[in-house]
Amino acid sequence: QVPLKPGRSLMDWIRLTKSGKDLTGLKGRLIEVTEDELSKHNKKEDCWICIRGFVYNVTPYMEYHPGGEDELMRAAGTDGTDLFDQVHRWVNYESMLKECLVGRMAVKPIAAPKGELLHILIFYSRYLKMKLLKYLFFSLFCFLFYSYDWFQTDSLVTIVIYTKQKDMNAELVIVDCQDKQLRGEIIMDDRSYLVEVDLDHAVSEDVAVNIAEKVGKVEIILNKKDNIHWKTLGQPGEGHNTFIKRTDRGLFYRKCKLVSKTEVTPDTKLFYLMLPKGTHLHVPIGQHVYLKQIIAGTEVVKPYTPVLPFLPLDIQEPPHHDGVHIYLMIKIYSHGLFTQALDHLQIGDYISVSNPEGNFKKSQVQISEDLLLLAGGTGFTPMVKLLNFALTEVSCLRTAKLIFFNKTEDDILWRNQLEQLALKDERFEVQFILSQPSKDWVGKQGNISSSLLSEFVKRSRRDSKVLICICGPAPFTEQGVQYLKDLGYSQGEIHAFTA
């Protein structure tokens, strides 16, 4: 994110979109836009972008974009769908930019001399064959590795999904059952298999999920409200029995109840959310969820990484992954529209929470001998579960070090818990670095730099396997990654959290 000018907040943008001002320059007309026409609008003072076939005049939005004008200009005058999906897939651009809609992209006609028509037909027949083969391959893959069945007793309905995927675990299974709507998603790398059904009859809120890890069988057990015989499981939904890229599915949300919020620092709070009874969801370490709120009639979404309720000091203590609660450590900004709305939620209120997202793999930690964590401010949040997992479940771990950058002592999250953990576990070390320390501060001070990192980021042995994780504001993360590379660490040894 970049600093925005005064009067350019999200709330200011929402007010502008509702002011009735013509933000497209077309006086309410919608037009068909050719590729040639789109390409002409590629300047800051005249910028059009295409997303999923719809063209938007984002010129008025330039100064309101949290990522800055340069980020928007990367897609100026072009189809920015792929770039958008890489960076902002979770943003509801239709809601944010609806007053900037210029129109649809025109379908590009194919014209060719008669002599070339045969060659074009041959080319497209080959292309279509490839598309068909690809479709058939994934359909066959889905058939071979994923299928489902169901059976019933007087009181229960059991849906069985046969994944044939070894090492199936609770983190790979997400189930939501609300108001007769059943959605069960099985994750496999960047793809997922979906069972989505409008059930034939009502079921209770209690849903059980059994997983046979070695054979990859998943059972979803529903309790009938009425002891009657079901003729069918129900009507299939749009995505039912499909195996596709997770990014093509879009985000799925469920409403979670706010149980409590407690102060961590003067401007940071721990939000304790309870999942619905019909939901089974475990957020893997290193992954985040999105919170969604409707603010002034506009859908606003922000990513947050779940943490633990506290740092367990007992190595024998089981991890807090019960599939019932989600804990989020959130900094409340005085002029932050979204966090202010969060802070005004009352106990018992609901907020929409998405499925987990992220590309961090647990296997990266499981083979690490040295784990080095660089956190700036609330960039500490992905480190909480990561640190706990490494210290409790990674047998080859020799050292775990957290280098925690903050402005002042008051900003340090869970300082006492981290210091207690360092005393309790000799493998763990924490180093606090402040950029605006008081005169009484006796620790390290400064900003992230090559010299600071060279002092603290070290291997326990010359050939030890190291994993360095870094998270914080974008400049902090980008500079940190470059400094680490300059110090000789490879891209494979560095994971930057960007959400």
PDB file of C-alpha atoms in Angstrom, residues 167-432:
ATOM      1  CA  ASP A 167      -2.077 -38.017   3.366  1.00  0.00           C
ATOM      2  CA  MET A 168      -5.567 -36.530   3.267  1.00  0.00           C
ATOM      3  CA  ASN A 169      -6.054 -34.375   6.372  1.00  0.00           C
ATOM      4  CA  ALA A 170      -8.546 -32.000   7.996  1.00  0.00           C
ATOM      5  CA  GLU A 171      -6.916 -28.893   6.497  1.00  0.00           C
ATOM      6  CA  LEU A 172      -7.774 -30.140   2.985  1.00  0.00           C
ATOM      7  CA  VAL A 173     -11.492 -30.550   3.694  1.00  0.00           C
ATOM      8  CA  ILE A 174     -13.924 -27.625   3.968  1.00  0.00           C
ATOM      9  CA  VAL A 175     -17.602 -28.301   4.645  1.00  0.00           C
ATOM     10  CA  ASP A 176     -20.484 -25.849   4.985  1.00  0.00           C
ATOM     11  CA  CYS A 177     -24.058 -26.971   5.595  1.00  0.00           C
ATOM     12  CA  GLN A 178     -26.598 -24.188   6.129  1.00  0.00           C
ATOM     13  CA  ASP A 179     -30.330 -24.115   5.365  1.00  0.00           C
ATOM     14  CA  LYS A 180     -30.301 -27.345   3.306  1.00  0.00           C
ATOM     15  CA  GLN A 181     -27.334 -26.070   1.260  1.00  0.00           C
ATOM     16  CA  LEU A 182     -24.394 -28.487   1.432  1.00  0.00           C
ATOM     17  CA  ARG A 183     -20.975 -27.509   0.122  1.00  0.00           C
ATOM     18  CA  GLY A 184     -18.001 -29.825   0.537  1.00  0.00           C
ATOM     19  CA  GLU A 185     -14.646 -28.860  -0.993  1.00  0.00           C
ATOM     20  CA  ILE A 186     -11.531 -31.054  -1.141  1.00  0.00           C
ATOM     21  CA  ILE A 187      -8.251 -29.208  -1.782  1.00  0.00           C
ATOM     22  CA  MET A 188      -5.431 -30.661  -3.869  1.00  0.00           C
ATOM     23  CA  ASP A 189      -2.623 -28.178  -4.555  1.00  0.00           C
ATOM     24  CA  ASP A 190      -4.064 -25.428  -6.788  1.00  0.00           C
ATOM     25  CA  ARG A 191      -7.232 -27.367  -7.653  1.00  0.00           C
ATOM     26  CA  SER A 192     -10.268 -28.489  -5.728  1.00  0.00           C
ATOM     27  CA  TYR A 193     -13.115 -30.975  -6.007  1.00  0.00           C
ATOM     28  CA  LEU A 194     -16.581 -29.762  -5.077  1.00  0.00           C
ATOM     29  CA  VAL A 195     -19.771 -31.442  -3.878  1.00  0.00           C
ATOM     30  CA  GLU A 196     -22.516 -28.804  -3.910  1.00  0.00           C
ATOM     31  CA  VAL A 197     -26.124 -29.878  -3.327  1.00  0.00           C
ATOM     32  CA  ASP A 198     -29.460 -28.349  -2.350  1.00  0.00           C
ATOM     33  CA  LEU A 199     -30.469 -31.175  -0.016  1.00  0.00           C
ATOM     34  CA  ASP A 200     -33.767 -33.004  -0.471  1.00  0.00           C
ATOM     35  CA  HIS A 201     -34.772 -32.510   3.178  1.00  0.00           C
ATOM     36  CA  ALA A 202     -33.727 -30.487   6.225  1.00  0.00           C
ATOM     37  CA  VAL A 203     -30.826 -31.571   8.422  1.00  0.00           C
ATOM     38  CA  SER A 204     -29.642 -30.372  11.837  1.00  0.00           C
ATOM     39  CA  GLU A 205     -26.798 -27.903  12.274  1.00  0.00           C
ATOM     40  CA  ASP A 206     -24.423 -30.562  13.594  1.00  0.00           C
ATOM     41  CA  VAL A 207     -22.162 -31.891  10.849  1.00  0.00           C
ATOM     42  CA  ALA A 208     -19.443 -34.506  11.402  1.00  0.00           C
ATOM     43  CA  VAL A 209     -16.443 -35.026   9.132  1.00  0.00           C
ATOM     44  CA  ASN A 210     -14.444 -38.265   9.217  1.00  0.00           C
ATOM     45  CA  ILE A 211     -11.204 -38.615   7.258  1.00  0.00           C
ATOM     46  CA  ALA A 212      -9.394 -41.854   6.471  1.00  0.00           C
ATOM     47  CA  GLU A 213      -5.995 -40.260   5.848  1.00  0.00           C
ATOM     48  CA  LYS A 214      -4.159 -43.211   4.294  1.00  0.00           C
ATOM     49  CA  VAL A 215      -6.784 -44.067   1.673  1.00  0.00           C
ATOM     50  CA  GLY A 216      -8.082 -40.527   1.141  1.00  0.00           C
ATOM     51  CA  LYS A 217     -11.713 -41.208   1.996  1.00  0.00           C
ATOM     52  CA  VAL A 218     -13.790 -38.326   3.374  1.00  0.00           C
ATOM     53  CA  GLU A 219     -17.165 -38.824   5.071  1.00  0.00           C
ATOM     54  CA  ILE A 220     -19.608 -35.964   5.648  1.00  0.00           C
ATOM     55  CA  ILE A 221     -22.258 -37.104   8.146  1.00  0.00           C
ATOM     56  CA  LEU A 222     -25.550 -35.204   8.388  1.00  0.00           C
ATOM     57  CA  ASN A 223     -28.310 -35.677  10.957  1.00  0.00           C
ATOM     58  CA  LYS A 224     -31.822 -35.815   9.496  1.00  0.00           C
ATOM     59  CA  LYS A 225     -34.376 -33.525  11.114  1.00  0.00           C
ATOM     60  CA  ASP A 226     -37.127 -35.994  10.215  1.00  0.00           C
ATOM     61  CA  ASN A 227     -36.668 -39.760  10.168  1.00  0.00           C
ATOM     62  CA  ILE A 228     -37.934 -40.213   6.624  1.00  0.00           C
ATOM     63  CA  HIS A 229     -36.466 -41.975   3.617  1.00  0.00           C
ATOM     64  CA  TRP A 230     -34.773 -39.668   1.097  1.00  0.00           C
ATOM     65  CA  LYS A 231     -35.370 -40.550  -2.547  1.00  0.00           C
ATOM     66  CA  THR A 232     -32.437 -38.409  -3.692  1.00  0.00           C
ATOM     67  CA  LEU A 233     -29.619 -36.503  -2.038  1.00  0.00           C
ATOM     68  CA  GLY A 234     -30.960 -33.317  -3.608  1.00  0.00           C
ATOM     69  CA  GLN A 235     -30.524 -30.956  -6.544  1.00  0.00           C
ATOM     70  CA  PRO A 236     -26.898 -30.412  -7.690  1.00  0.00           C
ATOM     71  CA  GLY A 237     -25.527 -26.886  -7.607  1.00  0.00           C
ATOM     72  CA  GLU A 238     -23.698 -25.102 -10.408  1.00  0.00           C
ATOM     73  CA  GLY A 239     -20.243 -26.290  -9.348  1.00  0.00           C
ATOM     74  CA  HIS A 240     -21.276 -29.771  -8.226  1.00  0.00           C
ATOM     75  CA  ASN A 241     -18.950 -32.701  -8.966  1.00  0.00           C
ATOM     76  CA  THR A 242     -16.290 -30.516 -10.611  1.00  0.00           C
ATOM     77  CA  PHE A 243     -12.514 -30.547 -10.305  1.00  0.00           C
ATOM     78  CA  ILE A 244     -11.066 -27.174 -11.326  1.00  0.00           C
ATOM     79  CA  LYS A 245      -8.534 -24.505 -10.381  1.00  0.00           C
ATOM     80  CA  ARG A 246      -9.311 -22.940  -7.033  1.00  0.00           C
ATOM     81  CA  THR A 247      -8.905 -19.437  -8.484  1.00  0.00           C
ATOM     82  CA  ASP A 248     -11.684 -20.218 -10.972  1.00  0.00           C
ATOM     83  CA  ARG A 249     -14.132 -20.990  -8.148  1.00  0.00           C
ATOM     84  CA  GLY A 250     -14.116 -17.569  -6.580  1.00  0.00           C
ATOM     85  CA  LEU A 251     -14.300 -17.072  -2.841  1.00  0.00           C
ATOM     86  CA  PHE A 252     -16.896 -18.723  -0.633  1.00  0.00           C
ATOM     87  CA  TYR A 253     -17.990 -16.969   2.575  1.00  0.00           C
ATOM     88  CA  ARG A 254     -19.868 -17.988   5.695  1.00  0.00           C
ATOM     89  CA  LYS A 255     -21.118 -15.727   8.528  1.00  0.00           C
ATOM     90  CA  CYS A 256     -19.149 -16.056  11.769  1.00  0.00           C
ATOM     91  CA  LYS A 257     -20.196 -14.721  15.175  1.00  0.00           C
ATOM     92  CA  LEU A 258     -17.979 -12.340  17.115  1.00  0.00           C
ATOM     93  CA  VAL A 259     -17.480 -13.948  20.544  1.00  0.00           C
ATOM     94  CA  SER A 260     -14.994 -11.505  22.069  1.00  0.00           C
ATOM     95  CA  LYS A 261     -12.337  -8.896  21.327  1.00  0.00           C
ATOM     96  CA  THR A 262      -9.473  -8.126  23.652  1.00  0.00           C
ATOM     97  CA  GLU A 263      -6.759  -5.482  23.595  1.00  0.00           C
ATOM     98  CA  VAL A 264      -3.246  -6.660  22.670  1.00  0.00           C
ATOM     99  CA  THR A 265      -1.677  -3.200  22.339  1.00  0.00           C
ATOM    100  CA  PRO A 266      -3.370   0.235  22.494  1.00  0.00           C
ATOM    101  CA  ASP A 267      -4.289   0.008  18.794  1.00  0.00           C
ATOM    102  CA  THR A 268      -4.385  -3.770  18.155  1.00  0.00           C
ATOM    103  CA  LYS A 269      -7.100  -6.225  19.199  1.00  0.00           C
ATOM    104  CA  LEU A 270      -7.576  -9.991  19.170  1.00  0.00           C
ATOM    105  CA  PHE A 271     -10.923 -10.867  17.577  1.00  0.00           C
ATOM    106  CA  TYR A 272     -12.379 -14.249  18.525  1.00  0.00           C
ATOM    107  CA  LEU A 273     -14.839 -15.549  15.915  1.00  0.00           C
ATOM    108  CA  MET A 274     -16.966 -18.677  16.043  1.00  0.00           C
ATOM    109  CA  LEU A 275     -17.689 -20.627  12.868  1.00  0.00           C
ATOM    110  CA  PRO A 276     -21.287 -21.779  12.212  1.00  0.00           C
ATOM    111  CA  LYS A 277     -22.155 -25.211  13.612  1.00  0.00           C
ATOM    112  CA  GLY A 278     -22.519 -26.615  10.105  1.00  0.00           C
ATOM    113  CA  THR A 279     -18.994 -25.567   9.098  1.00  0.00           C
ATOM    114  CA  HIS A 280     -15.808 -27.647   9.187  1.00  0.00           C
ATOM    115  CA  LEU A 281     -12.783 -25.464   8.404  1.00  0.00           C
ATOM    116  CA  HIS A 282      -9.133 -25.542   9.503  1.00  0.00           C
ATOM    117  CA  VAL A 283      -6.969 -22.646   8.306  1.00  0.00           C
ATOM    118  CA  PRO A 284      -3.523 -24.070   7.415  1.00  0.00           C
ATOM    119  CA  ILE A 285      -0.421 -22.356   8.771  1.00  0.00           C
ATOM    120  CA  GLY A 286       0.792 -19.520   6.580  1.00  0.00           C
ATOM    121  CA  GLN A 287      -2.598 -19.010   4.943  1.00  0.00           C
ATOM    122  CA  HIS A 288      -5.103 -16.188   5.331  1.00  0.00           C
ATOM    123  CA  VAL A 289      -8.841 -15.575   5.117  1.00  0.00           C
ATOM    124  CA  TYR A 290     -10.789 -12.576   3.844  1.00  0.00           C
ATOM    125  CA  LEU A 291     -13.286 -10.613   5.910  1.00  0.00           C
ATOM    126  CA  LYS A 292     -16.161  -8.995   4.033  1.00  0.00           C
ATOM    127  CA  GLN A 293     -18.334  -6.099   5.163  1.00  0.00           C
ATOM    128  CA  ILE A 294     -20.913  -3.912   3.462  1.00  0.00           C
ATOM    129  CA  ILE A 295     -19.935  -0.296   4.138  1.00  0.00           C
ATOM    130  CA  ALA A 296     -22.173   2.491   2.843  1.00  0.00           C
ATOM    131  CA  GLY A 297     -23.696   0.041   0.366  1.00  0.00           C
ATOM    132  CA  THR A 298     -20.326  -1.060  -1.039  1.00  0.00           C
ATOM    133  CA  GLU A 299     -18.796  -4.482  -0.473  1.00  0.00           C
ATOM    134  CA  VAL A 300     -15.343  -4.142   1.097  1.00  0.00           C
ATOM    135  CA  VAL A 301     -12.968  -7.074   1.595  1.00  0.00           C
ATOM    136  CA  LYS A 302      -9.634  -7.313   3.464  1.00  0.00           C
ATOM    137  CA  PRO A 303      -7.217 -10.230   4.099  1.00  0.00           C
ATOM    138  CA  TYR A 304      -6.123 -11.310   7.598  1.00  0.00           C
ATOM    139  CA  THR A 305      -4.011 -14.209   8.842  1.00  0.00           C
ATOM    140  CA  PRO A 306      -5.512 -16.230  11.730  1.00  0.00           C
ATOM    141  CA  VAL A 307      -3.369 -16.627  14.840  1.00  0.00           C
ATOM    142  CA  LEU A 308      -3.573 -18.729  18.009  1.00  0.00           C
ATOM    143  CA  PRO A 309      -5.292 -17.344  21.123  1.00  0.00           C
ATOM    144  CA  PHE A 310      -1.858 -17.358  22.804  1.00  0.00           C
ATOM    145  CA  LEU A 311       1.618 -18.840  22.326  1.00  0.00           C
ATOM    146  CA  PRO A 312       1.640 -22.294  23.963  1.00  0.00           C
ATOM    147  CA  LEU A 313       4.645 -22.650  26.266  1.00  0.00           C
ATOM    148  CA  ASP A 314       4.175 -26.380  26.801  1.00  0.00           C
ATOM    149  CA  ILE A 315       5.641 -28.419  23.955  1.00  0.00           C
ATOM    150  CA  GLN A 316       3.177 -31.213  24.738  1.00  0.00           C
ATOM    151  CA  GLU A 317       0.164 -28.927  24.412  1.00  0.00           C
ATOM    152  CA  PRO A 318      -1.940 -29.812  21.349  1.00  0.00           C
ATOM    153  CA  PRO A 319      -2.220 -27.168  18.607  1.00  0.00           C
ATOM    154  CA  HIS A 320      -5.340 -24.974  18.628  1.00  0.00           C
ATOM    155  CA  HIS A 321      -6.838 -26.146  15.331  1.00  0.00           C
ATOM    156  CA  ASP A 322     -10.293 -27.216  16.465  1.00  0.00           C
ATOM    157  CA  GLY A 323     -12.185 -26.215  13.318  1.00  0.00           C
ATOM    158  CA  VAL A 324     -14.614 -24.189  15.448  1.00  0.00           C
ATOM    159  CA  HIS A 325     -12.880 -20.887  16.242  1.00  0.00           C
ATOM    160  CA  ILE A 326     -10.840 -18.315  14.333  1.00  0.00           C
ATOM    161  CA  TYR A 327      -8.612 -15.768  16.087  1.00  0.00           C
ATOM    162  CA  LEU A 328      -7.544 -12.633  14.233  1.00  0.00           C
ATOM    163  CA  MET A 329      -5.056 -10.030  15.486  1.00  0.00           C
ATOM    164  CA  ILE A 330      -6.053  -6.761  13.822  1.00  0.00           C
ATOM    165  CA  LYS A 331      -4.580  -3.277  14.060  1.00  0.00           C
ATOM    166  CA  ILE A 332      -7.281  -0.600  14.288  1.00  0.00           C
ATOM    167  CA  TYR A 333      -6.343   2.452  12.218  1.00  0.00           C
ATOM    168  CA  SER A 334      -7.837   5.790  13.289  1.00  0.00           C
ATOM    169  CA  HIS A 335      -8.703   6.656   9.688  1.00  0.00           C
ATOM    170  CA  GLY A 336      -9.169   3.065   8.475  1.00  0.00           C
ATOM    171  CA  LEU A 337     -12.712   2.627   7.198  1.00  0.00           C
ATOM    172  CA  PHE A 338     -12.651  -1.168   7.371  1.00  0.00           C
ATOM    173  CA  THR A 339     -10.906  -1.595  10.736  1.00  0.00           C
ATOM    174  CA  GLN A 340     -13.053   1.117  12.333  1.00  0.00           C
ATOM    175  CA  ALA A 341     -16.153  -0.784  11.174  1.00  0.00           C
ATOM    176  CA  LEU A 342     -14.658  -3.974  12.639  1.00  0.00           C
ATOM    177  CA  ASP A 343     -13.932  -2.261  15.924  1.00  0.00           C
ATOM    178  CA  HIS A 344     -17.545  -1.067  16.164  1.00  0.00           C
ATOM    179  CA  LEU A 345     -18.908  -4.614  15.891  1.00  0.00           C
ATOM    180  CA  GLN A 346     -20.703  -5.706  19.043  1.00  0.00           C
ATOM    181  CA  ILE A 347     -20.332  -9.106  20.707  1.00  0.00           C
ATOM    182  CA  GLY A 348     -22.815 -11.401  18.963  1.00  0.00           C
ATOM    183  CA  ASP A 349     -22.602  -9.557  15.631  1.00  0.00           C
ATOM    184  CA  TYR A 350     -21.695 -11.479  12.476  1.00  0.00           C
ATOM    185  CA  ILE A 351     -19.043 -10.989   9.825  1.00  0.00           C
ATOM    186  CA  SER A 352     -18.429 -12.909   6.597  1.00  0.00           C
ATOM    187  CA  VAL A 353     -15.259 -15.030   6.528  1.00  0.00           C
ATOM    188  CA  SER A 354     -13.872 -16.679   3.380  1.00  0.00           C
ATOM    189  CA  ASN A 355     -12.202 -20.005   2.729  1.00  0.00           C
ATOM    190  CA  PRO A 356      -8.429 -20.040   3.369  1.00  0.00           C
ATOM    191  CA  GLU A 357      -6.139 -18.733   0.641  1.00  0.00           C
ATOM    192  CA  GLY A 358      -2.380 -18.643   0.192  1.00  0.00           C
ATOM    193  CA  ASN A 359       0.507 -20.519  -1.378  1.00  0.00           C
ATOM    194  CA  PHE A 360       2.538 -21.371   1.729  1.00  0.00           C
ATOM    195  CA  LYS A 361       3.242 -25.108   2.062  1.00  0.00           C
ATOM    196  CA  LYS A 362       3.711 -26.790   5.442  1.00  0.00           C
ATOM    197  CA  SER A 363       6.351 -29.035   3.863  1.00  0.00           C
ATOM    198  CA  GLN A 364       8.645 -25.989   3.612  1.00  0.00           C
ATOM    199  CA  VAL A 365       8.904 -25.954   7.410  1.00  0.00           C
ATOM    200  CA  GLN A 366       9.019 -29.707   7.975  1.00  0.00           C
ATOM    201  CA  ILE A 367      12.479 -30.046   6.408  1.00  0.00           C
ATOM    202  CA  SER A 368      13.958 -26.868   7.932  1.00  0.00           C
ATOM    203  CA  GLU A 369      16.766 -26.975  10.481  1.00  0.00           C
ATOM    204  CA  ASP A 370      16.948 -23.189  10.869  1.00  0.00           C
ATOM    205  CA  LEU A 371      13.752 -21.117  10.791  1.00  0.00           C
ATOM    206  CA  LEU A 372      14.241 -17.351  10.565  1.00  0.00           C
ATOM    207  CA  LEU A 373      11.201 -15.079  10.835  1.00  0.00           C
ATOM    208  CA  LEU A 374      11.310 -11.380   9.895  1.00  0.00           C
ATOM    209  CA  ALA A 375       8.184  -9.478  10.931  1.00  0.00           C
ATOM    210  CA  GLY A 376       7.244  -5.814  10.643  1.00  0.00           C
ATOM    211  CA  GLY A 377       4.344  -4.756  12.888  1.00  0.00           C
ATOM    212  CA  THR A 378       1.252  -6.868  12.259  1.00  0.00           C
ATOM    213  CA  GLY A 379       3.343  -8.869   9.786  1.00  0.00           C
ATOM    214  CA  PHE A 380       3.857 -10.901  12.957  1.00  0.00           C
ATOM    215  CA  THR A 381       0.488 -12.631  12.483  1.00  0.00           C
ATOM    216  CA  PRO A 382       1.512 -15.369   9.996  1.00  0.00           C
ATOM    217  CA  MET A 383       4.509 -16.134  12.217  1.00  0.00           C
ATOM    218  CA  VAL A 384       2.363 -17.218  15.199  1.00  0.00           C
ATOM    219  CA  LYS A 385       1.084 -20.556  13.887  1.00  0.00           C
ATOM    220  CA  LEU A 386       4.284 -21.060  11.926  1.00  0.00           C
ATOM    221  CA  LEU A 387       6.446 -20.727  15.034  1.00  0.00           C
ATOM    222  CA  ASN A 388       4.201 -22.952  17.117  1.00  0.00           C
ATOM    223  CA  PHE A 389       4.153 -25.664  14.426  1.00  0.00           C
ATOM    224  CA  ALA A 390       7.943 -25.593  14.019  1.00  0.00           C
ATOM    225  CA  LEU A 391       8.665 -25.837  17.756  1.00  0.00           C
ATOM    226  CA  THR A 392       6.095 -28.562  18.451  1.00  0.00           C
ATOM    227  CA  GLU A 393       6.105 -30.731  15.329  1.00  0.00           C
ATOM    228  CA  VAL A 394       9.333 -30.304  13.332  1.00  0.00           C
ATOM    229  CA  SER A 395      11.802 -32.862  14.669  1.00  0.00           C
ATOM    230  CA  CYS A 396      14.830 -31.659  12.667  1.00  0.00           C
ATOM    231  CA  LEU A 397      14.541 -28.019  13.865  1.00  0.00           C
ATOM    232  CA  ARG A 398      17.708 -26.677  15.510  1.00  0.00           C
ATOM    233  CA  THR A 399      16.981 -22.964  15.778  1.00  0.00           C
ATOM    234  CA  ALA A 400      13.994 -20.642  15.394  1.00  0.00           C
ATOM    235  CA  LYS A 401      14.648 -16.919  15.488  1.00  0.00           C
ATOM    236  CA  LEU A 402      12.141 -14.048  15.273  1.00  0.00           C
ATOM    237  CA  ILE A 403      13.468 -10.613  14.316  1.00  0.00           C
ATOM    238  CA  PHE A 404      10.581  -8.297  15.141  1.00  0.00           C
ATOM    239  CA  PHE A 405      10.580  -4.710  13.794  1.00  0.00           C
ATOM    240  CA  ASN A 406       8.270  -2.094  15.381  1.00  0.00           C
ATOM    241  CA  LYS A 407       8.125   1.658  15.893  1.00  0.00           C
ATOM    242  CA  THR A 408       7.868   1.786  19.703  1.00  0.00           C
ATOM    243  CA  GLU A 409       7.837  -0.587  22.666  1.00  0.00           C
ATOM    244  CA  ASP A 410       4.069  -0.190  22.975  1.00  0.00           C
ATOM    245  CA  ASP A 411       3.679  -1.565  19.438  1.00  0.00           C
ATOM    246  CA  ILE A 412       5.329  -4.919  20.216  1.00  0.00           C
ATOM    247  CA  LEU A 413       2.682  -7.630  19.978  1.00  0.00           C
ATOM    248  CA  TRP A 414       2.790 -10.362  22.630  1.00  0.00           C
ATOM    249  CA  ARG A 415       6.170  -9.216  23.925  1.00  0.00           C
ATOM    250  CA  ASN A 416       5.844 -11.015  27.274  1.00  0.00           C
ATOM    251  CA  GLN A 417       4.701 -14.253  25.639  1.00  0.00           C
ATOM    252  CA  LEU A 418       7.606 -14.190  23.182  1.00  0.00           C
ATOM    253  CA  GLU A 419      10.131 -13.543  25.951  1.00  0.00           C
ATOM    254  CA  GLN A 420       8.658 -16.359  28.050  1.00  0.00           C
ATOM    255  CA  LEU A 421       8.818 -18.723  25.071  1.00  0.00           C
ATOM    256  CA  ALA A 422      12.490 -17.842  24.524  1.00  0.00           C
ATOM    257  CA  LEU A 423      13.201 -18.724  28.189  1.00  0.00           C
ATOM    258  CA  LYS A 424      11.197 -21.940  27.942  1.00  0.00           C
ATOM    259  CA  ASP A 425      12.619 -23.289  24.658  1.00  0.00           C
ATOM    260  CA  GLU A 426      16.355 -22.947  24.099  1.00  0.00           C
ATOM    261  CA  ARG A 427      15.916 -23.344  20.329  1.00  0.00           C
ATOM    262  CA  PHE A 428      13.926 -20.078  20.132  1.00  0.00           C
ATOM    263  CA  GLU A 429      15.371 -16.573  20.167  1.00  0.00           C
ATOM    264  CA  VAL A 430      13.572 -13.229  19.706  1.00  0.00           C
ATOM    265  CA  GLN A 431      15.164  -9.907  18.797  1.00  0.00           C
ATOM    266  CA  PHE A 432      13.144  -6.675  19.003  1.00  0.00           C
TER     267      PHE A 432
END
